[in-house]
Coordinates of C-alpha atoms in Angstrom, one line a residue:
M1070 CA -5.9 7.9 -30.9
T1071 CA -6.1 10.6 -28.5
A1072 CA -3.9 10.8 -25.4
F1073 CA -6.8 10.0 -23.0
S1074 CA -7.6 6.9 -25.1
S1075 CA -4.1 5.7 -25.0
W1076 CA -3.8 6.1 -21.3
R1077 CA -7.0 4.3 -21.0
A1078 CA -5.9 1.5 -23.0
L1079 CA -2.7 1.2 -21.0
F1080 CA -4.5 1.0 -17.8
V1081 CA -7.0 -1.6 -19.0
R1082 CA -3.9 -3.8 -20.2
E1083 CA -2.3 -3.5 -16.8
Y1084 CA -5.6 -4.3 -15.1
L1085 CA -6.2 -7.5 -17.0
E1086 CA -2.8 -8.7 -16.5
H1087 CA -2.6 -8.2 -12.8
R1088 CA -6.3 -8.5 -11.7
V1089 CA -5.7 -11.8 -10.0
A1090 CA -3.2 -10.3 -7.5
F1091 CA -5.1 -7.0 -6.9
Q1092 CA -8.8 -8.3 -7.2
W1093 CA -9.4 -11.8 -7.2
A1094 CA -7.1 -12.6 -4.3
P1095 CA -8.4 -9.8 -2.0
L1096 CA -12.1 -10.8 -2.9
G1097 CA -10.9 -14.5 -2.0
I1098 CA -9.4 -13.3 1.4
L1099 CA -12.5 -11.3 2.1
T1100 CA -14.7 -14.3 1.5
L1101 CA -12.4 -16.4 4.0
L1102 CA -12.7 -13.5 6.5
A1103 CA -16.5 -13.4 6.0
I1104 CA -16.9 -17.3 6.6
S1105 CA -14.4 -17.1 9.7
G1106 CA -16.5 -14.1 11.1
L1107 CA -20.0 -15.8 10.7
S1108 CA -18.5 -19.0 12.1
A1109 CA -17.3 -17.4 15.1
I1110 CA -20.7 -15.7 15.7
T1111 CA -22.8 -18.7 14.9
L1112 CA -20.6 -20.9 17.2
R1113 CA -20.8 -18.2 20.0
R1114 CA -16.9 -17.9 20.2
I1115 CA -17.1 -14.1 21.2
E1116 CA -16.1 -14.6 24.9
G1117 CA -14.1 -11.7 26.5
L1118 CA -15.8 -8.8 24.9
E1119 CA -16.9 -7.6 28.5
E1120 CA -13.0 -6.9 29.0
F1121 CA -13.0 -4.4 26.2
P1122 CA -12.1 -0.9 28.0
F1123 CA -14.5 1.1 26.1
F1124 CA -17.6 -1.5 25.7
S1125 CA -19.5 0.0 22.8
A1126 CA -20.4 -1.3 19.4
A1127 CA -19.4 1.8 17.9
K1128 CA -15.9 1.6 19.4
I1129 CA -15.7 -2.1 18.4
F1130 CA -16.5 -1.1 14.9
E1131 CA -14.2 1.6 14.5
L1132 CA -11.1 -0.4 15.9
G1133 CA -11.9 -3.5 14.0
Y1134 CA -12.1 -1.5 10.9
L1135 CA -8.8 0.2 11.5
V1136 CA -7.3 -3.3 12.1
L1137 CA -8.8 -4.5 8.9
L1138 CA -7.6 -1.5 6.8
A1139 CA -4.0 -2.1 8.5
L1140 CA -4.0 -5.6 7.1
W1141 CA -5.1 -4.5 3.9
L1142 CA -2.4 -2.0 3.5
A1143 CA 0.2 -4.7 4.5
Y1144 CA -1.2 -6.8 1.7
T1145 CA -0.8 -4.0 -0.6
A1146 CA 2.6 -3.2 0.1
V1147 CA 3.7 -6.7 -0.4
T1148 CA 1.9 -7.1 -3.5
V1149 CA 3.0 -3.9 -5.0
F1150 CA 6.5 -4.8 -4.3
F1151 CA 6.2 -8.1 -6.3
Y1152 CA 4.4 -6.2 -9.0
F1153 CA 7.3 -3.8 -9.5
G1154 CA 9.7 -6.6 -9.4
D1155 CA 8.3 -7.8 -12.6
A1156 CA 6.2 -5.2 -14.3
F1157 CA 9.0 -3.4 -16.1
S1158 CA 10.4 -6.4 -17.9
A1159 CA 7.4 -9.0 -18.0
D1160 CA 6.4 -7.9 -21.4
R1161 CA 10.0 -9.0 -22.7
R1162 CA 8.7 -12.5 -22.0
N1163 CA 5.4 -12.7 -23.8
N1164 CA 3.6 -11.1 -26.6
A1165 CA 2.7 -7.8 -24.6
M1166 CA 5.4 -6.0 -26.3
L1167 CA 3.5 -6.2 -29.5
F1168 CA 0.8 -4.4 -28.0
W1169 CA 3.0 -1.7 -26.3
K1170 CA 4.7 -1.1 -29.6
S1171 CA 1.5 -0.9 -31.5
M1172 CA 0.6 1.9 -29.2
P1173 CA 1.6 5.6 -30.3
V1174 CA 3.2 6.1 -26.9
S1175 CA 6.9 6.2 -25.7
D1176 CA 8.8 3.8 -23.3
A1177 CA 8.5 6.8 -20.7
K1178 CA 4.8 6.8 -20.9
I1179 CA 4.5 3.2 -20.9
L1180 CA 6.7 3.1 -17.6
S1181 CA 4.9 6.0 -16.1
N1182 CA 1.7 4.1 -16.6
K1183 CA 2.8 1.0 -14.9
T1184 CA 4.2 3.1 -12.0
L1185 CA 0.8 5.0 -11.5
S1186 CA -0.9 1.6 -11.9
G1187 CA 1.2 0.1 -9.0
L1188 CA 1.1 3.0 -6.7
L1189 CA -2.5 4.3 -7.2
F1190 CA -4.7 2.5 -9.5
F1191 CA -4.1 -1.3 -7.9
P1192 CA -4.0 0.1 -4.2
A1193 CA -7.4 1.9 -4.8
I1194 CA -8.9 -1.6 -5.9
V1195 CA -7.6 -3.2 -2.6
L1196 CA -9.1 -0.3 -0.6
V1197 CA -12.4 -0.7 -2.2
V1198 CA -12.2 -4.5 -1.1
G1199 CA -11.0 -3.1 2.4
M1200 CA -14.0 -0.8 2.5
V1201 CA -16.5 -3.8 1.8
S1202 CA -14.8 -5.8 4.5
G1203 CA -15.6 -2.8 6.9
L1204 CA -19.3 -2.9 5.7
L1205 CA -19.2 -6.6 6.5
F1206 CA -17.7 -6.1 9.9
Y1207 CA -20.4 -3.5 10.6
L1208 CA -23.0 -6.5 9.9
L1209 CA -20.9 -8.8 12.2
V1210 CA -20.8 -6.4 15.1
N1211 CA -24.6 -6.0 15.0
V1212 CA -25.2 -9.7 14.6
A1213 CA -23.0 -10.3 17.6
A1214 CA -25.1 -7.8 19.6
Y1215 CA -27.9 -10.5 19.6
L1216 CA -25.4 -12.9 21.5
A1217 CA -23.9 -10.0 23.6
P1218 CA -26.6 -7.4 24.1
V1219 CA -24.6 -5.5 26.7
I1220 CA -22.7 -4.0 23.9
G1221 CA -25.9 -2.4 22.4
F1222 CA -26.6 -2.1 18.6
L1223 CA -24.7 0.2 16.3
N1224 CA -27.5 2.3 14.6
P1225 CA -26.8 2.9 10.8
L1226 CA -26.2 6.8 11.2
D1227 CA -23.5 6.1 13.8
G1228 CA -22.1 3.4 11.6
L1229 CA -22.2 5.4 8.6
A1230 CA -20.2 8.2 10.3
S1231 CA -17.6 6.0 11.7
F1232 CA -17.3 4.0 8.3
V1233 CA -16.7 7.4 6.6
Q1234 CA -14.2 8.8 9.2
V1235 CA -12.0 5.5 9.2
T1236 CA -12.3 5.4 5.3
M1237 CA -11.1 8.7 4.9
F1238 CA -8.2 8.2 7.4
G1239 CA -7.3 4.9 5.6
A1240 CA -7.4 6.5 2.1
V1241 CA -4.9 9.3 3.2
I1242 CA -2.5 7.0 5.0
L1243 CA -2.5 4.7 2.0
L1244 CA -1.7 7.6 -0.4
F1245 CA 1.1 9.0 1.9
T1246 CA 2.6 5.6 2.3
M1247 CA 2.5 4.8 -1.5
M1248 CA 4.2 8.4 -2.0
W1249 CA 6.8 7.6 0.9
Y1250 CA 7.8 4.4 -0.5
A1251 CA 7.5 5.4 -4.2
P1252 CA 11.3 5.5 -4.7
F1253 CA 11.9 2.0 -3.3
F1254 CA 9.2 0.6 -5.6
A1255 CA 10.6 2.6 -8.7
W1256 CA 14.2 1.2 -7.7
V1257 CA 12.9 -2.4 -7.8
G1258 CA 11.2 -1.6 -11.0
G1259 CA 14.2 0.2 -12.5
L1260 CA 16.4 -3.1 -11.7
S1261 CA 13.6 -5.2 -13.1
S1262 CA 13.9 -3.6 -16.5
V1263 CA 17.6 -4.7 -16.5
F1264 CA 17.7 -8.0 -14.3
G1265 CA 14.1 -9.2 -14.7
R1266 CA 12.8 -11.0 -11.5
W1267 CA 16.3 -11.0 -10.0
S1268 CA 15.6 -7.4 -9.2
M1269 CA 13.7 -8.3 -5.9
P1270 CA 16.7 -9.9 -4.1
L1271 CA 19.0 -7.2 -5.8
A1272 CA 17.0 -4.4 -4.5
F1273 CA 18.2 -5.4 -1.0
V1274 CA 21.7 -6.8 -2.0
I1275 CA 22.9 -3.7 -3.8
P1276 CA 22.3 -1.1 -1.1
G1277 CA 23.5 -3.7 1.6
L1278 CA 26.7 -4.1 -0.3
L1279 CA 27.1 -0.2 -0.6
A1280 CA 26.8 0.0 3.2
V1281 CA 29.2 -2.7 3.9
I1282 CA 31.8 -1.1 1.4
E1283 CA 31.3 2.4 3.4
N1284 CA 31.8 0.6 6.7
I1285 CA 34.9 -1.2 5.6
S1286 CA 36.4 1.8 3.8
F1287 CA 35.6 4.3 6.5
F1288 CA 35.5 2.3 9.7
G1289 CA 34.8 4.3 12.8
Q1290 CA 34.7 7.8 11.0
G1291 CA 30.9 8.1 10.8
P1292 CA 27.6 7.2 12.5
R1293 CA 27.2 3.8 13.7
G1294 CA 26.2 1.5 10.6
G1295 CA 27.3 4.2 8.2
Y1296 CA 25.5 7.1 6.6
I1297 CA 24.1 4.9 4.0
W1298 CA 22.8 2.5 6.5
Q1299 CA 21.2 5.2 8.7
Y1300 CA 19.7 7.0 5.7
L1301 CA 18.0 3.6 4.5
A1302 CA 16.8 2.8 8.0
Y1303 CA 15.1 6.3 8.2
R1304 CA 13.6 6.0 4.6
S1305 CA 12.2 2.4 5.4
N1306 CA 10.0 3.6 8.3
Y1307 CA 7.2 6.0 7.5
A1308 CA 6.7 7.4 11.0
A1309 CA 3.9 10.0 10.5
L1310 CA 2.1 9.0 13.7
N1311 CA 4.1 8.1 16.9
E1312 CA 3.2 5.7 19.6
A1313 CA 1.1 8.2 21.5
D1314 CA -1.2 8.8 18.6
F1315 CA -1.9 5.1 18.2
E1316 CA -2.5 4.8 22.0
L1317 CA -5.1 7.7 21.7
M1318 CA -6.7 6.2 18.6
F1319 CA -7.2 2.8 20.5
M1320 CA -7.9 3.9 23.9
N1321 CA -10.1 7.0 23.4
S1322 CA -13.8 6.6 24.0
Q1323 CA -14.7 9.3 21.7
P1324 CA -15.8 8.7 18.1
F1325 CA -12.9 8.6 15.6
N1326 CA -11.9 11.8 14.1
A1327 CA -10.1 11.4 10.9
S1328 CA -9.3 15.0 10.5
F1329 CA -7.2 15.0 13.8
Y1330 CA -5.0 12.1 12.9
I1331 CA -4.7 13.3 9.1
S1332 CA -3.3 16.7 10.5
R1333 CA -1.0 14.9 12.7
M1334 CA 0.4 12.9 9.5
V1335 CA 0.7 16.2 7.5
Q1336 CA 2.6 17.8 10.5
H1337 CA 5.0 14.9 11.0
T1338 CA 5.8 14.0 7.5
D1339 CA 9.2 14.8 6.2
W1340 CA 8.1 16.7 3.0
T1341 CA 11.6 17.5 1.9
Q1342 CA 12.3 13.7 2.0
M1343 CA 9.1 13.0 0.4
G1344 CA 10.0 15.3 -2.5
I1345 CA 13.5 14.0 -2.8
G1346 CA 12.0 10.6 -2.9
L1347 CA 9.5 11.4 -5.5
G1348 CA 12.2 13.1 -7.6
F1349 CA 14.4 9.8 -7.3
A1350 CA 11.4 7.7 -8.4
V1351 CA 11.0 10.0 -11.6
L1352 CA 14.7 9.8 -12.5
V1353 CA 14.7 6.0 -12.2
I1354 CA 11.6 5.7 -14.4
W1355 CA 13.2 7.9 -17.0
M1356 CA 16.6 6.0 -17.0
A1357 CA 14.6 2.6 -17.1
S1358 CA 12.5 3.8 -20.2
E1359 CA 15.7 5.0 -22.0
Y1360 CA 17.2 1.5 -21.4
R1361 CA 14.0 0.0 -22.7
R1362 CA 14.1 2.2 -25.8
R1363 CA 17.6 1.2 -26.6
R1364 CA 17.4 -2.5 -25.4
I1365 CA 14.1 -3.6 -27.0
A1366 CA 13.8 -3.2 -30.7

């Protein structure tokens, strides 16, 4: 079996095991959103549109699509956390280990595949569902224009341009977010290889205990909350865009410009910390693979 074939088989296996959380559940949510949107329009529950500061169908579509992608990003983060809380140890509880051991691949490659699935492959599936929700919202905006003609219709070319711009921004911020939080997800996955599903609470308890021990041992000799707590607080907040950027994004009457906000994200991202985090993730995955190699016969 070639390297490409083995990688493909590994990804297919992961997809089949977790498609409910990353495919069918998002599609179910999308169906509920579609029903809710159609109900709101058909029942004429769209009062208050005249209070929108930049009253145009294009701006309503852009902001609505941005909000939808933000919600899908939050869903992805929560789902990926639970995925890593179980993915590195789930095959010990079922016959999946027989499949993994039948593959001419190492434990390091198996866990690397699981990590790439959680950080790239599954989020990409949710992003595609988010794009479908954007297309659905485009249709809803134009249907709503029949009931509120003052907003005007969003012609297909303008709608396509806005869709591409917002999608490009959403894809980049999803990628950067997954990269920034990769060490945390790897930490949860590494713990799961040892403690199973208990890794989810332990992922918070262990750093919390270390922060408490530091504060007790060196009380008053460091920054407020301690060095560990301050560092964890910094790493827990990916602040590539500030409040002014979001105000400009939502209050600007000009068409959404993805290149502008992406360049702002590139400038404001702490790439040193990004590299340190990715290096930590690689180290944790290697240690977890070594544990699996010795622990699982």
